[in-house]
Tab-separated table of C-alpha atoms and ligand atoms in Angstrom:
chain	number	residue	atom	x	y	z
A	1	MET	CA	1.451	-94.260	-47.781
A	2	ALA	CA	4.059	-96.526	-46.604
A	3	LEU	CA	4.801	-96.526	-42.795
A	4	GLU	CA	8.469	-96.251	-42.126
A	5	LEU	CA	10.074	-97.973	-39.004
A	6	LYS	CA	11.388	-95.526	-36.594
A	7	ALA	CA	14.447	-97.115	-35.040
A	8	THR	CA	14.607	-97.256	-31.159
A	9	GLU	CA	17.584	-98.273	-28.974
A	10	PHE	CA	17.181	-101.848	-27.786
A	11	VAL	CA	15.659	-105.039	-28.830
A	12	TRP	CA	15.074	-107.838	-26.222
A	13	LYS	CA	16.753	-111.186	-27.518
A	14	ASP	CA	16.420	-114.421	-25.576
A	15	GLY	CA	16.538	-112.846	-22.035
A	16	GLU	CA	18.840	-109.821	-22.655
A	17	PHE	CA	18.893	-106.517	-24.314
A	18	ILE	CA	20.947	-105.936	-27.585
A	19	ARG	CA	21.335	-102.843	-29.586
A	20	TRP	CA	18.619	-102.262	-32.274
A	21	GLN	CA	21.310	-102.507	-35.145
A	22	ASP	CA	22.481	-105.771	-33.848
A	23	ALA	CA	19.277	-107.346	-34.065
A	24	GLN	CA	20.244	-109.265	-37.306
A	25	VAL	CA	19.692	-112.810	-38.539
A	26	HIS	CA	21.697	-114.755	-41.202
A	27	LEU	CA	20.601	-114.571	-44.759
A	28	LEU	CA	20.107	-118.390	-44.617
A	29	SER	CA	18.129	-118.491	-41.409
A	30	LEU	CA	14.861	-120.230	-41.940
A	31	ALA	CA	13.038	-117.019	-41.044
A	32	VAL	CA	14.556	-115.462	-44.013
A	33	GLN	CA	14.644	-118.338	-46.477
A	34	PHE	CA	10.968	-119.719	-45.875
A	35	GLY	CA	9.300	-117.067	-43.552
A	36	VAL	CA	9.426	-119.315	-40.473
A	37	SER	CA	8.660	-116.495	-37.945
A	38	LEU	CA	5.694	-116.178	-35.666
A	39	PHE	CA	4.998	-112.921	-34.340
A	40	GLU	CA	2.544	-110.508	-32.577
A	41	GLY	CA	1.593	-106.944	-32.770
A	42	ILE	CA	0.685	-105.132	-29.436
A	43	ARG	CA	0.086	-101.631	-28.685
A	44	CYS	CA	1.182	-99.732	-25.496
A	45	TYR	CA	-0.782	-96.353	-24.997
A	46	GLU	CA	0.208	-93.462	-22.892
A	47	SER	CA	-2.042	-90.978	-21.306
A	48	GLU	CA	-0.986	-88.306	-18.932
A	49	GLY	CA	2.394	-90.043	-18.115
A	50	ARG	CA	0.793	-93.486	-17.555
A	51	ARG	CA	1.659	-96.206	-20.003
A	52	ALA	CA	-0.329	-99.275	-20.402
A	53	ILE	CA	-0.146	-102.311	-22.740
A	54	PHE	CA	-3.382	-103.445	-24.320
A	55	ARG	CA	-4.480	-107.036	-23.844
A	56	LEU	CA	-0.828	-108.333	-23.435
A	57	GLY	CA	-1.746	-111.560	-22.043
A	58	ALA	CA	-4.140	-112.391	-24.967
A	59	HIS	CA	-1.486	-111.501	-27.324
A	60	ILE	CA	1.254	-113.590	-25.731
A	61	ARG	CA	-1.419	-116.637	-25.571
A	62	ARG	CA	-1.958	-116.201	-29.443
A	63	LEU	CA	1.824	-116.127	-29.784
A	64	TYR	CA	2.054	-119.354	-27.860
A	65	ASN	CA	-0.737	-120.836	-29.925
A	66	SER	CA	1.027	-119.877	-33.301
A	67	CYS	CA	4.192	-121.633	-31.823
A	68	ILE	CA	2.144	-124.968	-31.130
A	69	VAL	CA	0.771	-125.074	-34.701
A	70	TYR	CA	4.195	-124.578	-36.138
A	71	ARG	CA	5.774	-127.090	-33.795
A	72	MET	CA	8.254	-124.322	-32.412
A	73	PRO	CA	8.098	-124.885	-28.737
A	74	PRO	CA	8.847	-121.396	-27.255
A	75	GLU	CA	11.940	-120.882	-25.141
A	76	TYR	CA	10.115	-118.817	-22.416
A	77	SER	CA	6.897	-118.838	-20.391
A	78	GLN	CA	3.949	-116.755	-21.294
A	79	GLU	CA	4.923	-114.693	-18.194
A	80	GLU	CA	8.431	-114.181	-19.401
A	81	TYR	CA	7.365	-112.930	-22.880
A	82	ALA	CA	4.819	-110.690	-21.208
A	83	GLN	CA	7.653	-109.246	-19.033
A	84	ALA	CA	9.840	-108.919	-21.966
A	85	CYS	CA	7.297	-106.625	-23.646
A	86	VAL	CA	6.931	-104.439	-20.597
A	87	ASP	CA	10.702	-104.308	-20.180
A	88	VAL	CA	11.552	-103.283	-23.775
A	89	VAL	CA	9.074	-100.437	-23.663
A	90	ALA	CA	10.648	-99.198	-20.262
A	91	LYS	CA	14.156	-99.848	-21.601
A	92	ASN	CA	13.535	-97.698	-24.756
A	93	ARG	CA	11.684	-95.023	-22.734
A	94	LEU	CA	8.906	-95.125	-25.153
A	95	ASP	CA	5.319	-93.822	-24.462
A	96	SER	CA	2.838	-95.067	-26.794
A	97	CYS	CA	4.353	-97.554	-29.258
A	98	TYR	CA	3.810	-100.790	-31.011
A	99	ILE	CA	5.391	-103.936	-29.540
A	100	ARG	CA	6.565	-106.754	-32.044
A	101	PRO	CA	7.414	-110.045	-30.280
A	102	MET	CA	8.810	-112.662	-32.812
A	103	VAL	CA	9.750	-116.442	-32.362
A	104	ILE	CA	11.737	-117.358	-35.368
A	105	ARG	CA	13.920	-120.277	-36.626
A	106	GLY	CA	17.383	-119.282	-37.101
A	107	TYR	CA	20.395	-120.484	-38.983
A	108	GLY	CA	21.447	-124.203	-39.363
A	109	ALA	CA	18.910	-126.373	-41.211
A	110	ALA	CA	19.408	-126.606	-44.823
A	111	ALA	CA	15.997	-127.533	-46.032
A	112	LEU	CA	12.547	-128.295	-44.809
A	113	ASP	CA	13.177	-130.163	-41.680
A	114	PRO	CA	13.644	-127.283	-39.468
A	115	ARG	CA	15.259	-129.028	-36.330
A	116	ALA	CA	18.870	-127.878	-36.940
A	117	SER	CA	17.798	-124.286	-36.785
A	118	PRO	CA	17.653	-122.844	-33.273
A	119	ILE	CA	14.378	-121.133	-32.087
A	120	GLU	CA	15.187	-117.506	-31.266
A	121	SER	CA	12.964	-115.103	-29.541
A	122	TYR	CA	12.917	-111.218	-29.919
A	123	VAL	CA	10.766	-108.287	-28.818
A	124	ALA	CA	11.120	-104.910	-30.490
A	125	CYS	CA	9.213	-101.835	-30.242
A	126	TRP	CA	8.868	-98.497	-31.984
A	127	PRO	CA	6.678	-95.528	-32.183
A	128	LEU	CA	3.659	-96.036	-34.513
A	129	ASP	CA	0.927	-93.460	-35.374
A	130	THR	CA	-2.285	-93.858	-36.962
A	131	TYR	CA	-1.871	-97.079	-39.165
A	132	LEU	CA	-4.143	-95.993	-42.021
A	133	GLY	CA	-2.984	-92.234	-41.985
A	134	ALA	CA	-3.649	-89.070	-40.409
A	135	GLY	CA	-7.507	-88.383	-40.096
A	136	ALA	CA	-8.211	-92.087	-40.717
A	137	LEU	CA	-9.903	-92.669	-37.479
A	138	GLU	CA	-12.134	-89.594	-37.467
A	139	LYS	CA	-13.034	-89.516	-41.237
A	140	GLY	CA	-12.652	-93.251	-42.282
A	141	VAL	CA	-11.032	-94.628	-45.297
A	142	GLY	CA	-11.876	-96.065	-48.723
A	143	VAL	CA	-10.988	-99.653	-49.550
A	144	LYS	CA	-11.443	-102.147	-52.267
A	145	VAL	CA	-12.414	-105.849	-52.440
A	146	SER	CA	-9.039	-107.373	-53.178
A	147	SER	CA	-8.503	-109.499	-56.445
A	148	TRP	CA	-6.449	-111.598	-54.078
A	149	GLN	CA	-8.339	-114.043	-51.831
A	150	ARG	CA	-7.534	-115.613	-48.509
A	151	ALA	CA	-6.111	-119.001	-48.248
A	152	GLU	CA	-8.270	-122.031	-48.152
A	153	PRO	CA	-8.493	-123.611	-44.543
A	154	ASN	CA	-5.988	-126.125	-44.048
A	155	THR	CA	-3.471	-124.683	-46.545
A	156	PHE	CA	-1.870	-122.249	-44.331
A	157	PRO	CA	-3.099	-122.146	-40.802
A	158	MET	CA	-4.625	-118.666	-40.785
A	159	ARG	CA	-5.142	-118.607	-37.069
A	160	ALA	CA	-1.465	-118.672	-36.591
A	161	LYS	CA	0.172	-115.287	-36.943
A	162	ALA	CA	2.967	-116.437	-39.106
A	163	ALA	CA	5.276	-114.089	-41.112
A	164	GLY	CA	4.847	-116.133	-44.330
A	165	HIS	CA	1.164	-115.773	-44.416
A	166	TYR	CA	1.702	-112.008	-44.883
A	167	ASN	CA	2.964	-112.315	-48.320
A	168	ALA	CA	-0.472	-112.583	-49.441
A	169	ALA	CA	-1.501	-109.555	-47.138
A	170	MET	CA	0.985	-107.598	-48.947
A	171	LEU	CA	-0.139	-108.463	-52.345
A	172	MET	CA	-3.575	-107.017	-51.137
A	173	LYS	CA	-1.971	-103.975	-49.654
A	174	MET	CA	-0.032	-103.138	-52.640
A	175	GLU	CA	-2.824	-103.667	-55.005
A	176	ALA	CA	-4.991	-101.410	-52.822
A	177	HIS	CA	-2.389	-98.625	-52.870
A	178	ALA	CA	-1.685	-98.923	-56.565
A	179	ASP	CA	-5.391	-98.509	-57.185
A	180	GLY	CA	-5.777	-95.514	-54.874
A	181	TYR	CA	-7.325	-97.220	-51.718
A	182	ALA	CA	-6.195	-97.074	-48.237
A	183	ASP	CA	-6.517	-100.874	-47.792
A	184	ALA	CA	-8.395	-103.990	-48.881
A	185	ILE	CA	-11.064	-106.439	-47.865
A	186	ALA	CA	-10.353	-110.085	-48.912
A	187	LEU	CA	-12.899	-112.844	-49.804
A	188	GLY	CA	-12.301	-116.345	-48.704
A	189	PRO	CA	-12.086	-119.279	-51.121
A	190	ASN	CA	-15.898	-119.634	-50.797
A	191	GLY	CA	-16.377	-116.300	-52.152
A	192	LEU	CA	-17.652	-114.841	-49.032
A	193	VAL	CA	-16.035	-111.938	-46.928
A	194	SER	CA	-13.161	-112.793	-44.775
A	195	GLU	CA	-11.088	-109.897	-43.450
A	196	GLY	CA	-8.757	-106.875	-44.375
A	197	SER	CA	-5.183	-107.267	-45.188
A	198	GLY	CA	-4.269	-107.100	-41.458
A	199	GLN	CA	-7.562	-106.327	-39.604
A	200	ASN	CA	-10.917	-107.839	-38.879
A	201	LEU	CA	-14.080	-106.552	-40.312
A	202	PHE	CA	-17.499	-105.360	-38.855
A	203	LEU	CA	-20.683	-104.254	-40.492
A	204	VAL	CA	-23.676	-102.500	-38.965
A	205	VAL	CA	-26.962	-103.284	-40.462
A	206	ASP	CA	-30.216	-101.856	-38.882
A	207	GLY	CA	-28.434	-101.177	-35.610
A	208	GLN	CA	-26.894	-104.700	-35.396
A	209	LEU	CA	-23.244	-105.425	-35.423
A	210	ILE	CA	-22.044	-108.186	-37.786
A	211	THR	CA	-18.595	-109.768	-38.248
A	212	PRO	CA	-17.594	-112.466	-40.602
A	213	ILE	CA	-17.477	-116.029	-38.626
A	214	LEU	CA	-14.106	-117.453	-37.854
A	215	ASP	CA	-14.034	-119.995	-40.843
A	216	GLY	CA	-10.225	-120.716	-40.810
A	217	THR	CA	-9.632	-118.058	-43.443
A	218	SER	CA	-8.877	-115.136	-41.048
A	219	LEU	CA	-7.071	-114.313	-37.770
A	220	GLN	CA	-8.941	-114.334	-34.517
A	221	GLY	CA	-8.448	-110.678	-33.696
A	222	ILE	CA	-8.090	-109.458	-30.246
A	223	THR	CA	-9.556	-106.184	-31.198
A	224	ARG	CA	-12.461	-108.121	-32.774
A	225	ASP	CA	-13.070	-109.801	-29.422
A	226	THR	CA	-12.649	-106.451	-27.656
A	227	VAL	CA	-15.302	-104.883	-29.901
A	228	LEU	CA	-17.828	-107.797	-29.522
A	229	LYS	CA	-17.409	-107.305	-25.672
A	230	LEU	CA	-17.774	-103.669	-25.785
A	231	ALA	CA	-20.852	-103.991	-27.965
A	232	THR	CA	-22.423	-106.357	-25.400
A	233	GLU	CA	-21.703	-103.916	-22.736
A	234	MET	CA	-23.185	-101.125	-24.744
A	235	GLY	CA	-26.341	-102.816	-25.652
A	236	ILE	CA	-25.584	-103.299	-29.294
A	237	PRO	CA	-26.755	-106.641	-30.708
A	238	ALA	CA	-23.794	-108.379	-32.175
A	239	SER	CA	-23.283	-111.650	-34.112
A	240	GLU	CA	-20.847	-113.459	-36.258
A	241	GLN	CA	-22.257	-114.416	-39.671
A	242	LEU	CA	-21.535	-115.534	-43.076
A	243	VAL	CA	-21.043	-112.259	-45.063
A	244	ALA	CA	-21.818	-112.016	-48.626
A	245	ARG	CA	-19.737	-109.508	-50.601
A	246	GLU	CA	-22.586	-107.524	-51.699
A	247	THR	CA	-23.540	-106.664	-48.162
A	248	LEU	CA	-20.413	-104.634	-47.968
A	249	TYR	CA	-21.985	-102.232	-50.557
A	250	THR	CA	-25.454	-102.178	-48.854
A	251	CYS	CA	-24.670	-102.176	-45.101
A	252	ASP	CA	-25.256	-98.817	-42.927
A	253	GLU	CA	-21.763	-98.758	-41.359
A	254	LEU	CA	-18.555	-100.609	-41.936
A	255	PHE	CA	-15.286	-100.686	-40.003
A	256	PHE	CA	-11.974	-102.394	-39.427
A	257	SER	CA	-10.692	-103.530	-36.111
A	258	GLY	CA	-7.135	-104.332	-35.389
A	259	THR	CA	-4.226	-103.596	-33.099
A	260	ALA	CA	-2.365	-101.333	-35.458
A	261	THR	CA	-5.655	-100.038	-37.279
A	262	GLU	CA	-7.746	-99.800	-34.073
A	263	VAL	CA	-11.267	-99.019	-34.906
A	264	THR	CA	-11.165	-97.395	-38.159
A	265	PRO	CA	-14.366	-96.367	-40.046
A	266	ILE	CA	-14.725	-97.524	-43.788
A	267	THR	CA	-16.490	-94.980	-45.662
A	268	SER	CA	-16.555	-96.582	-49.219
A	269	VAL	CA	-15.917	-99.894	-50.916
A	270	ASP	CA	-14.900	-100.135	-54.679
A	271	ARG	CA	-15.748	-96.430	-54.616
A	272	ILE	CA	-19.435	-97.107	-53.557
A	273	PRO	CA	-20.224	-94.981	-50.422
A	274	VAL	CA	-21.229	-97.050	-47.337
A	275	GLY	CA	-24.342	-95.670	-45.886
A	276	SER	CA	-24.051	-91.843	-45.642
A	277	GLY	CA	-20.488	-92.035	-46.957
A	278	LYS	CA	-19.240	-90.708	-43.668
A	279	ALA	CA	-17.941	-92.396	-40.473
A	280	GLY	CA	-20.929	-94.125	-38.938
A	281	GLU	CA	-22.513	-93.272	-35.516
A	282	VAL	CA	-22.250	-96.870	-34.177
A	283	THR	CA	-18.728	-97.191	-35.291
A	284	LEU	CA	-17.701	-93.813	-33.529
A	285	GLN	CA	-19.578	-94.788	-30.444
A	286	ILE	CA	-17.725	-98.150	-30.097
A	287	GLN	CA	-14.319	-96.334	-31.194
A	288	ARG	CA	-14.789	-93.736	-28.364
A	289	ARG	CA	-15.359	-96.299	-25.811
A	290	PHE	CA	-12.272	-98.201	-27.125
A	291	MET	CA	-10.071	-95.348	-27.080
A	292	ASP	CA	-11.309	-94.270	-23.529
A	293	ILE	CA	-10.348	-97.555	-22.014
A	294	VAL	CA	-6.887	-98.012	-23.948
A	295	LYS	CA	-6.060	-94.315	-23.145
A	296	GLN	CA	-7.113	-94.575	-19.393
A	297	ARG	CA	-9.847	-91.927	-19.776
A	298	ALA	CA	-12.371	-94.584	-18.349
A	299	GLU	CA	-12.056	-97.318	-15.969
A	300	ASP	CA	-10.791	-100.808	-17.321
A	301	PRO	CA	-13.471	-103.183	-15.927
A	302	TYR	CA	-11.994	-106.029	-17.848
A	303	GLY	CA	-8.380	-105.920	-16.632
A	304	TRP	CA	-7.158	-105.313	-20.149
A	305	LEU	CA	-4.357	-102.934	-19.350
A	306	THR	CA	-0.840	-103.854	-18.104
A	307	PRO	CA	1.023	-100.861	-16.636
A	308	VAL	CA	4.568	-100.183	-17.803
B	1	PMP	N1	-6.349	-110.155	-39.329
B	1	PMP	C1	-4.892	-110.193	-39.604
B	1	PMP	C2	-4.518	-110.777	-40.895
B	1	PMP	C3	-4.138	-109.381	-38.774
B	1	PMP	O1	-2.682	-109.289	-39.262
B	1	PMP	C4	-4.471	-108.719	-37.771
B	1	PMP	C5	-3.501	-107.825	-36.975
B	1	PMP	N2	-2.940	-108.690	-36.002
B	1	PMP	C6	-5.887	-108.707	-37.384
B	1	PMP	C7	-6.912	-109.426	-38.320
B	1	PMP	C8	-6.305	-108.158	-36.167
B	1	PMP	O2	-5.861	-108.825	-35.039
B	1	PMP	P1	-5.573	-107.892	-33.701
B	1	PMP	O3	-6.983	-107.285	-33.410
B	1	PMP	O4	-5.396	-109.162	-32.728
B	1	PMP	O5	-4.656	-107.040	-33.864
């Protein structure tokens, strides 16, 4: 299933609002030519008329770090980008939505020294339903181990969230869909488990939560960090480990974590059922706690929510 963009009215661009349809860049901007675009994906949740953006500060910090890695000094402060996210949701009168800040290299440079291309900042937002399809959060999804693997560390800097990296993610996603799976899990160059096409991964083995270590082949997910913190709070032992592919088939439970994906149970890998073949208990417990906080059904003891 392909998710389609739902157009909204306004996009924030460099300190002002422009119309959605005017958010255009030139064909020869470096963003288009070479994929020079750093971005974030953030969710705003609505519940009983109260809107809140989840872990906004952490996302903007990661955007900043991506800019440092790619030598693209951002034009605005972290506070200004965060405010732009709040403002664009309010301006579009959206309730729950997905927010996409982007810092890109525009038009000017002809080749690989980008300095003649200005740095431009945008924040767009649009409504986004359950990322892996209706029922995915409750029933879970089937995935495959991708034939595409993650890039070797020090090739693409995978801790940076850069548009170009997502060509590989799309290869994984397209292959998964072509083969009848909801998504894919990728191995790293060492043959060990890395992450999903756009999600981090957790296993449950004997009541313990395990997530692959951050070995330079994956993104340091903010939802991953959230799950680790919630596990601590809930008394579930959690650790970061090297994860061998075969563990995916033998673990008791498996789930994805990500901003778009939220906490989605994985019920089979390569058509081998995981555990009972149903969404796991520990997974659903963590998912419930996560949803209770983001949807403001429970207190937010971590200060993770920014009201809109
Ligand atoms: N890995 C990749 C490759 C991603 O694109 C994402 C989504 N941003 C994640 C992991 C999950 O990160 P987060 O929880 O911060 O959304």
